[in-house]
CSV table of C-alpha atoms in Angstrom, one decimal:
chain,number,residue,atom,x,y,z
O,1,MET,CA,37.8,-48.6,-93.0
O,2,PRO,CA,37.2,-46.1,-95.8
O,3,PRO,CA,38.2,-42.5,-95.0
O,4,ILE,CA,34.5,-41.3,-95.2
O,5,ARG,CA,33.5,-43.7,-92.5
O,6,LEU,CA,36.4,-42.6,-90.3
O,7,ALA,CA,35.4,-39.0,-90.7
O,8,GLY,CA,31.9,-39.9,-89.8
O,9,LEU,CA,33.0,-41.8,-86.7
O,10,ALA,CA,35.2,-38.9,-85.6
O,11,ALA,CA,32.4,-36.4,-86.0
O,12,ALA,CA,30.0,-38.6,-84.0
O,13,VAL,CA,32.6,-38.9,-81.2
O,14,ALA,CA,33.1,-35.2,-81.2
O,15,ILE,CA,29.4,-34.5,-81.0
O,16,THR,CA,29.1,-37.0,-78.1
O,17,ILE,CA,31.9,-35.3,-76.2
O,18,VAL,CA,30.4,-31.9,-76.6
O,19,TYR,CA,26.9,-33.2,-75.8
O,20,ASN,CA,28.0,-34.8,-72.6
O,21,ALA,CA,30.3,-31.9,-71.6
O,22,ALA,CA,27.4,-29.5,-71.9
O,23,GLY,CA,25.3,-31.6,-69.6
O,24,VAL,CA,22.6,-32.1,-72.3
O,25,GLY,CA,22.7,-35.9,-71.9
O,26,ALA,CA,23.0,-35.9,-68.1
O,27,ALA,CA,20.3,-37.9,-66.4
O,28,LYS,CA,20.4,-36.1,-63.1
O,29,PRO,CA,18.7,-32.7,-62.9
O,30,ALA,CA,20.4,-29.7,-61.4
O,31,CYS,CA,17.9,-29.9,-58.4
O,32,ASP,CA,16.6,-33.3,-57.8
O,33,ARG,CA,13.6,-34.4,-55.6
O,34,ALA,CA,15.6,-34.1,-52.4
O,35,CYS,CA,16.9,-30.7,-53.4
O,36,LEU,CA,13.5,-29.3,-54.4
O,37,THR,CA,11.9,-30.7,-51.2
O,38,GLY,CA,14.6,-28.9,-49.3
O,39,VAL,CA,13.5,-25.6,-50.8
O,40,VAL,CA,9.9,-26.4,-49.8
O,41,ASP,CA,11.2,-27.1,-46.3
O,42,ALA,CA,12.9,-23.7,-46.1
O,43,TYR,CA,9.7,-22.0,-47.3
O,44,PHE,CA,7.5,-23.7,-44.6
O,45,LYS,CA,10.1,-23.0,-41.9
O,46,ALA,CA,10.1,-19.3,-42.8
O,47,LEU,CA,6.2,-19.4,-42.8
O,48,ALA,CA,6.1,-20.7,-39.3
O,49,ALA,CA,8.7,-18.3,-38.1
O,50,ASN,CA,7.2,-15.4,-40.1
O,51,THR,CA,10.6,-14.6,-41.6
O,52,PRO,CA,9.9,-14.1,-45.3
O,53,GLY,CA,13.5,-12.8,-45.7
O,54,ALA,CA,14.7,-16.4,-45.1
O,55,VAL,CA,13.1,-17.6,-48.3
O,56,PRO,CA,15.6,-17.8,-51.2
O,57,LEU,CA,13.7,-15.7,-53.6
O,58,ALA,CA,15.1,-14.9,-57.1
O,59,PRO,CA,15.2,-11.2,-58.2
O,60,ASN,CA,11.8,-10.1,-59.6
O,61,SER,CA,10.0,-13.2,-58.3
O,62,LYS,CA,6.3,-13.4,-58.9
O,63,ILE,CA,4.1,-14.1,-55.9
O,64,THR,CA,0.3,-14.4,-55.6
O,65,PHE,CA,-1.9,-14.9,-52.6
O,66,ASN,CA,-5.5,-16.1,-53.4
O,67,GLY,CA,-5.1,-14.6,-56.8
O,68,LYS,CA,-3.6,-11.2,-55.7
O,69,LEU,CA,-0.2,-10.1,-56.7
O,70,VAL,CA,1.7,-9.5,-53.4
O,71,LYS,CA,5.1,-9.4,-51.8
O,72,LEU,CA,6.1,-12.5,-49.9
O,73,ASP,CA,5.5,-11.0,-46.4
O,74,GLN,CA,1.8,-10.4,-47.5
O,75,ALA,CA,1.5,-14.1,-48.4
O,76,PHE,CA,2.5,-15.0,-44.8
O,77,TRP,CA,0.4,-14.5,-41.7
O,78,ASP,CA,1.5,-13.7,-38.1
O,79,SER,CA,-0.5,-16.4,-36.3
O,80,ALA,CA,0.9,-19.4,-38.4
O,81,GLU,CA,2.5,-21.6,-35.8
O,82,ARG,CA,3.4,-24.9,-37.4
O,83,THR,CA,2.5,-27.3,-40.2
O,84,VAL,CA,0.6,-30.3,-38.9
O,85,TYR,CA,-0.1,-32.0,-42.3
O,86,ARG,CA,1.9,-31.8,-45.5
O,87,TRP,CA,2.8,-33.6,-48.6
O,88,ASP,CA,4.7,-32.5,-51.7
O,89,ILE,CA,5.0,-33.3,-55.4
O,90,VAL,CA,7.9,-32.2,-57.7
O,91,ASN,CA,8.9,-32.0,-61.3
O,92,GLU,CA,12.7,-32.3,-61.3
O,93,ARG,CA,13.0,-31.5,-65.0
O,94,LEU,CA,11.2,-28.1,-64.7
O,95,GLY,CA,12.0,-27.2,-61.1
O,96,ASP,CA,8.4,-27.1,-60.0
O,97,THR,CA,6.9,-28.1,-56.6
O,98,ALA,CA,3.4,-28.2,-55.2
O,99,THR,CA,2.3,-28.8,-51.6
O,100,GLU,CA,-0.9,-29.4,-49.8
O,101,ALA,CA,-0.7,-28.5,-46.1
O,102,VAL,CA,-2.7,-27.8,-43.0
O,103,VAL,CA,-1.2,-25.0,-40.8
O,104,LEU,CA,-2.0,-24.8,-37.1
O,105,ASN,CA,-2.4,-21.2,-36.0
O,106,ALA,CA,-1.6,-19.7,-32.6
O,107,ASP,CA,-5.3,-19.5,-31.6
O,108,GLY,CA,-5.8,-23.2,-32.3
O,109,SER,CA,-7.6,-22.7,-35.6
O,110,LYS,CA,-6.4,-24.4,-38.8
O,111,THR,CA,-5.7,-23.2,-42.3
O,112,MET,CA,-5.9,-25.2,-45.5
O,113,TYR,CA,-2.9,-24.2,-47.7
O,114,MET,CA,-1.7,-24.9,-51.2
O,115,VAL,CA,1.6,-23.5,-52.4
O,116,ARG,CA,3.3,-23.9,-55.8
O,117,LEU,CA,7.0,-23.0,-56.2
O,118,LYS,CA,9.1,-22.6,-59.3
O,119,VAL,CA,12.8,-23.1,-58.5
O,120,GLN,CA,15.5,-21.9,-60.8
O,121,GLY,CA,19.2,-21.9,-60.0
O,122,GLY,CA,18.4,-22.7,-56.3
O,123,ARG,CA,16.1,-19.7,-56.0
O,124,ILE,CA,12.3,-19.4,-56.1
O,125,SER,CA,11.1,-17.4,-59.1
O,126,GLU,CA,7.3,-18.1,-58.6
O,127,VAL,CA,5.2,-18.5,-55.5
O,128,GLU,CA,1.5,-19.2,-56.0
O,129,THR,CA,-0.6,-19.8,-52.9
O,130,ILE,CA,-4.2,-20.6,-52.1
O,131,LYS,CA,-5.1,-20.1,-48.4
O,132,ALA,CA,-8.5,-21.0,-46.9
O,133,ASN,CA,-9.8,-20.6,-43.4
O,134,LYS,CA,-13.2,-21.9,-42.1
O,135,GLY,CA,-16.1,-20.3,-43.9
O,136,GLU,CA,-14.1,-19.3,-47.0
O,137,ALA,CA,-15.3,-22.3,-49.0
O,138,ASP,CA,-18.8,-22.7,-47.7
O,139,ARG,CA,-19.4,-26.0,-45.9
O,140,LEU,CA,-16.4,-27.7,-47.3
O,141,TRP,CA,-14.3,-27.7,-44.1
O,142,ASP,CA,-12.7,-30.5,-42.1
O,143,PRO,CA,-8.9,-30.1,-41.8
O,144,ASP,CA,-9.0,-32.0,-38.6
O,145,SER,CA,-9.5,-35.2,-40.7
O,146,LEU,CA,-6.1,-34.7,-42.4
O,147,THR,CA,-3.7,-36.4,-40.0
O,148,ALA,CA,-1.9,-39.1,-41.9
O,149,VAL,CA,-0.9,-38.7,-45.6
O,150,SER,CA,-2.6,-41.2,-47.9
O,151,PRO,CA,-0.3,-44.0,-49.2
O,152,ALA,CA,-1.7,-43.1,-52.7
O,153,LEU,CA,0.1,-39.7,-52.5
O,154,GLN,CA,3.5,-41.1,-51.5
O,155,LEU,CA,4.1,-43.8,-54.1
O,156,SER,CA,7.4,-44.1,-56.0
O,157,ILE,CA,6.1,-45.8,-59.1
O,158,ARG,CA,8.5,-48.0,-61.1
O,159,GLU,CA,9.5,-46.2,-64.2
O,160,ALA,CA,8.2,-48.9,-66.5
O,161,GLU,CA,4.8,-48.6,-65.0
O,162,ARG,CA,4.5,-44.8,-64.8
O,163,ASP,CA,2.0,-42.8,-66.7
O,164,SER,CA,3.6,-40.2,-69.0
O,165,TYR,CA,3.6,-36.5,-68.3
O,166,TYR,CA,0.9,-36.0,-70.9
O,167,ALA,CA,-1.1,-39.0,-69.8
O,168,LEU,CA,-1.3,-37.6,-66.3
O,169,VAL,CA,-2.5,-34.2,-67.7
O,170,ALA,CA,-5.1,-36.0,-69.9
O,171,ALA,CA,-6.5,-37.9,-66.9
O,172,ALA,CA,-6.9,-34.6,-64.9
O,173,GLU,CA,-8.4,-32.9,-68.0
O,174,SER,CA,-11.0,-35.7,-68.3
O,175,TYR,CA,-12.3,-34.8,-64.8
O,176,TRP,CA,-12.8,-31.1,-65.8
O,177,ARG,CA,-14.3,-32.1,-69.1
O,178,ALA,CA,-16.9,-34.3,-67.2
O,179,PHE,CA,-17.6,-31.3,-65.0
O,180,GLN,CA,-18.0,-29.1,-68.0
O,181,THR,CA,-20.3,-31.4,-69.9
O,182,ASN,CA,-22.3,-33.3,-67.2
O,183,GLY,CA,-26.1,-33.0,-67.7
O,184,THR,CA,-25.7,-32.3,-71.4
O,185,GLU,CA,-25.8,-34.4,-74.5
O,186,ASP,CA,-22.1,-33.9,-74.9
O,187,TYR,CA,-21.3,-35.5,-71.6
O,188,HIS,CA,-17.9,-37.2,-71.4
O,189,PRO,CA,-17.3,-39.4,-68.3
O,190,ALA,CA,-14.1,-38.8,-66.3
O,191,TRP,CA,-11.4,-41.4,-66.2
O,192,LEU,CA,-12.1,-42.4,-62.6
O,193,MET,CA,-11.5,-45.6,-60.7
O,194,PRO,CA,-14.7,-47.0,-59.2
O,195,ASP,CA,-13.5,-46.3,-55.7
O,196,ALA,CA,-11.9,-42.9,-56.4
O,197,LYS,CA,-11.7,-40.8,-53.2
O,198,ARG,CA,-12.2,-37.1,-53.4
O,199,VAL,CA,-11.2,-34.8,-50.4
O,200,GLU,CA,-12.0,-31.1,-50.5
O,201,ASN,CA,-10.6,-28.9,-47.7
O,202,GLY,CA,-10.4,-32.1,-45.7
O,203,VAL,CA,-14.0,-33.3,-46.4
O,204,GLN,CA,-14.2,-36.7,-48.0
O,205,THR,CA,-17.0,-36.4,-50.5
O,206,THR,CA,-16.7,-39.6,-52.6
O,207,GLY,CA,-15.4,-43.2,-52.2
O,208,LEU,CA,-17.4,-43.8,-49.0
O,209,VAL,CA,-20.8,-45.1,-47.9
O,210,ARG,CA,-23.3,-42.4,-47.1
O,211,ASN,CA,-26.7,-43.2,-45.6
O,212,GLY,CA,-26.2,-46.9,-46.6
O,213,VAL,CA,-25.4,-46.0,-50.3
O,214,TYR,CA,-21.9,-46.0,-51.8
O,215,ALA,CA,-21.1,-42.5,-53.1
O,216,SER,CA,-18.8,-42.8,-56.2
O,217,ALA,CA,-17.0,-39.9,-57.8
O,218,GLN,CA,-18.5,-40.7,-61.2
O,219,ALA,CA,-22.1,-40.8,-59.9
O,220,GLY,CA,-22.3,-37.0,-59.5
O,221,PHE,CA,-21.4,-36.5,-63.1
O,222,ASP,CA,-23.6,-39.3,-64.4
O,223,GLN,CA,-26.6,-37.8,-62.7
O,224,GLY,CA,-25.8,-34.2,-63.9
O,225,ARG,CA,-25.5,-32.8,-60.4
O,226,PHE,CA,-23.0,-30.2,-61.5
O,227,LYS,CA,-24.8,-29.1,-64.6
O,228,GLY,CA,-24.1,-25.4,-65.3
O,229,ARG,CA,-20.6,-25.3,-63.8
O,230,ASN,CA,-17.9,-23.6,-65.9
O,231,LEU,CA,-14.4,-24.9,-65.3
O,232,TRP,CA,-12.3,-22.2,-66.9
O,233,ASP,CA,-8.7,-21.1,-66.9
O,234,ARG,CA,-7.5,-24.6,-66.4
O,235,ARG,CA,-3.8,-24.9,-65.7
O,236,TYR,CA,-1.5,-27.9,-65.0
O,237,PRO,CA,1.6,-26.3,-63.5
O,238,VAL,CA,3.2,-29.3,-61.7
O,239,VAL,CA,3.3,-32.9,-62.9
O,240,ASP,CA,5.1,-35.5,-60.8
O,241,GLU,CA,5.6,-38.6,-63.0
O,242,GLU,CA,7.2,-40.6,-60.2
O,243,ARG,CA,4.3,-40.1,-57.8
O,244,GLY,CA,1.7,-40.2,-60.6
O,245,ILE,CA,0.2,-36.9,-59.4
O,246,VAL,CA,-0.7,-33.7,-61.3
O,247,LEU,CA,-1.7,-30.4,-59.8
O,248,SER,CA,-4.4,-28.5,-61.7
O,249,ILE,CA,-5.3,-24.9,-60.8
O,250,VAL,CA,-8.7,-23.9,-62.1
O,251,ARG,CA,-11.5,-21.3,-61.8
O,252,PHE,CA,-14.8,-22.8,-60.7
O,253,GLY,CA,-17.6,-20.7,-61.9
O,254,LEU,CA,-21.0,-20.8,-63.7
O,255,LYS,CA,-21.9,-20.8,-67.3
O,256,ASP,CA,-23.7,-17.7,-68.5
O,257,GLY,CA,-27.4,-17.8,-67.7
O,258,MET,CA,-27.1,-20.9,-65.5
O,259,LYS,CA,-27.7,-21.5,-61.8
O,260,SER,CA,-26.0,-24.0,-59.5
O,261,GLU,CA,-27.6,-27.4,-59.1
O,262,SER,CA,-26.3,-27.6,-55.6
O,263,VAL,CA,-26.0,-25.3,-52.6
O,264,ALA,CA,-22.5,-26.7,-51.9
O,265,THR,CA,-21.3,-25.5,-55.4
O,266,THR,CA,-23.0,-22.1,-55.5
O,267,ASN,CA,-20.0,-19.8,-55.2
O,268,ASP,CA,-17.2,-19.1,-57.7
O,269,ARG,CA,-13.9,-20.5,-56.5
O,270,LEU,CA,-10.2,-20.7,-57.0
O,271,VAL,CA,-9.2,-24.3,-56.7
O,272,GLY,CA,-5.8,-26.1,-56.4
O,273,GLU,CA,-6.7,-29.8,-57.2
O,274,PHE,CA,-4.2,-32.7,-57.0
O,275,PHE,CA,-5.0,-35.8,-59.0
O,276,ALA,CA,-3.4,-39.1,-58.1
O,277,VAL,CA,-3.4,-41.2,-61.3
O,278,LYS,CA,-2.6,-44.9,-61.7
O,279,SER,CA,-2.7,-46.6,-65.1
O,280,GLY,CA,-4.5,-43.8,-66.7
O,281,LYS,CA,-7.3,-43.5,-64.1
O,282,ILE,CA,-7.8,-41.1,-61.2
O,283,GLN,CA,-7.5,-42.9,-57.9
O,284,GLU,CA,-7.5,-40.0,-55.4
O,285,ILE,CA,-8.3,-36.3,-55.5
O,286,HIS,CA,-7.3,-33.7,-53.0
O,287,ALA,CA,-8.4,-30.0,-53.3
O,288,VAL,CA,-7.8,-26.7,-51.5
O,289,LEU,CA,-10.6,-24.4,-52.3
O,290,PHE,CA,-11.2,-20.6,-51.7
O,291,ASN,CA,-14.2,-18.6,-52.8
O,292,LEU,CA,-13.2,-16.1,-55.4
O,293,LEU,CA,-15.5,-14.2,-57.8
O,294,ASP,CA,-15.0,-15.1,-61.4
O,295,ALA,CA,-14.5,-11.4,-62.2
O,296,GLN,CA,-11.3,-11.2,-60.0
O,297,PRO,CA,-8.0,-12.1,-61.8
O,298,THR,CA,-5.5,-14.6,-60.5
O,299,GLY,CA,-2.3,-12.9,-61.6
O,300,TRP,CA,-1.5,-15.8,-63.9
O,301,GLU,CA,-2.2,-16.1,-67.6
O,302,PRO,CA,-5.1,-18.4,-68.6
O,303,GLN,CA,-3.8,-21.5,-70.4
O,304,TYR,CA,-6.7,-23.7,-71.4
O,305,GLY,CA,-10.4,-24.2,-71.1
O,306,PRO,CA,-13.5,-22.1,-71.9
O,307,PRO,CA,-13.5,-18.4,-71.1
O,308,ARG,CA,-15.2,-16.9,-68.1
O,309,GLY,CA,-18.9,-17.7,-68.3
O,310,GLY,CA,-18.3,-19.8,-71.4
O,311,TRP,CA,-19.8,-23.1,-72.6
């Protein structure tokens, strides 16, 4: 073999050794699904015991509670007794988790709860929560219906059949784009399966027969029932490729000069919305909603979407 080829081979071997030694080519993340789920377990155990000091927080961690910057003890509440419904998604590459849960309180009431965690080096550097009790999202309230976790939210999709990170985000964005444009000449239908089920604070609103008529998720957009809504400050902080689920956190307001077409969607809201996507289309949607005026900040930088009141 000529000397130049030997030199090239030696360089390639050296690069490979350094690459692997540094862990750059390692397939297994520092904190895998089981590890990240264990961190979420610790968080919920501390919530039920009201022991915020037991949560492995990183120094200078950032915590929000319904859009307000707080300390962790202010994001907990004394009456939280136990979690009666819960499911998680994770992004192993980035150390992100998101959970939808129903918490049973000491007085028998229930709380809808969404929590997003950022885990770095085994410690939590970000905690973002949305907490809703009865009456805090208008008539959208039925946590009692959330007993068993839907199979669509627990899949382990074969890698060859998974939607990519960006395809999952695109599917979720198609939903908000449909919201933003419905009832206008610029309307873009969402990428929804015909039987897509939407559940908001426990209330199933689509994918069911109501008064003898099938209520599809697409019909509301096609009929312009949400005309005037402004879906702004759209973020996609957790994408779970194995489950095919993406969490979007969004502000649900009104375009300037518009009124709501529906009593159920009159108020401004902060929403944590989970989209279960299969083969590029949305199969199931779960949302935790809390009424929050558009004028109030969330503590997190806007990432995408029109501005407040924008078109």
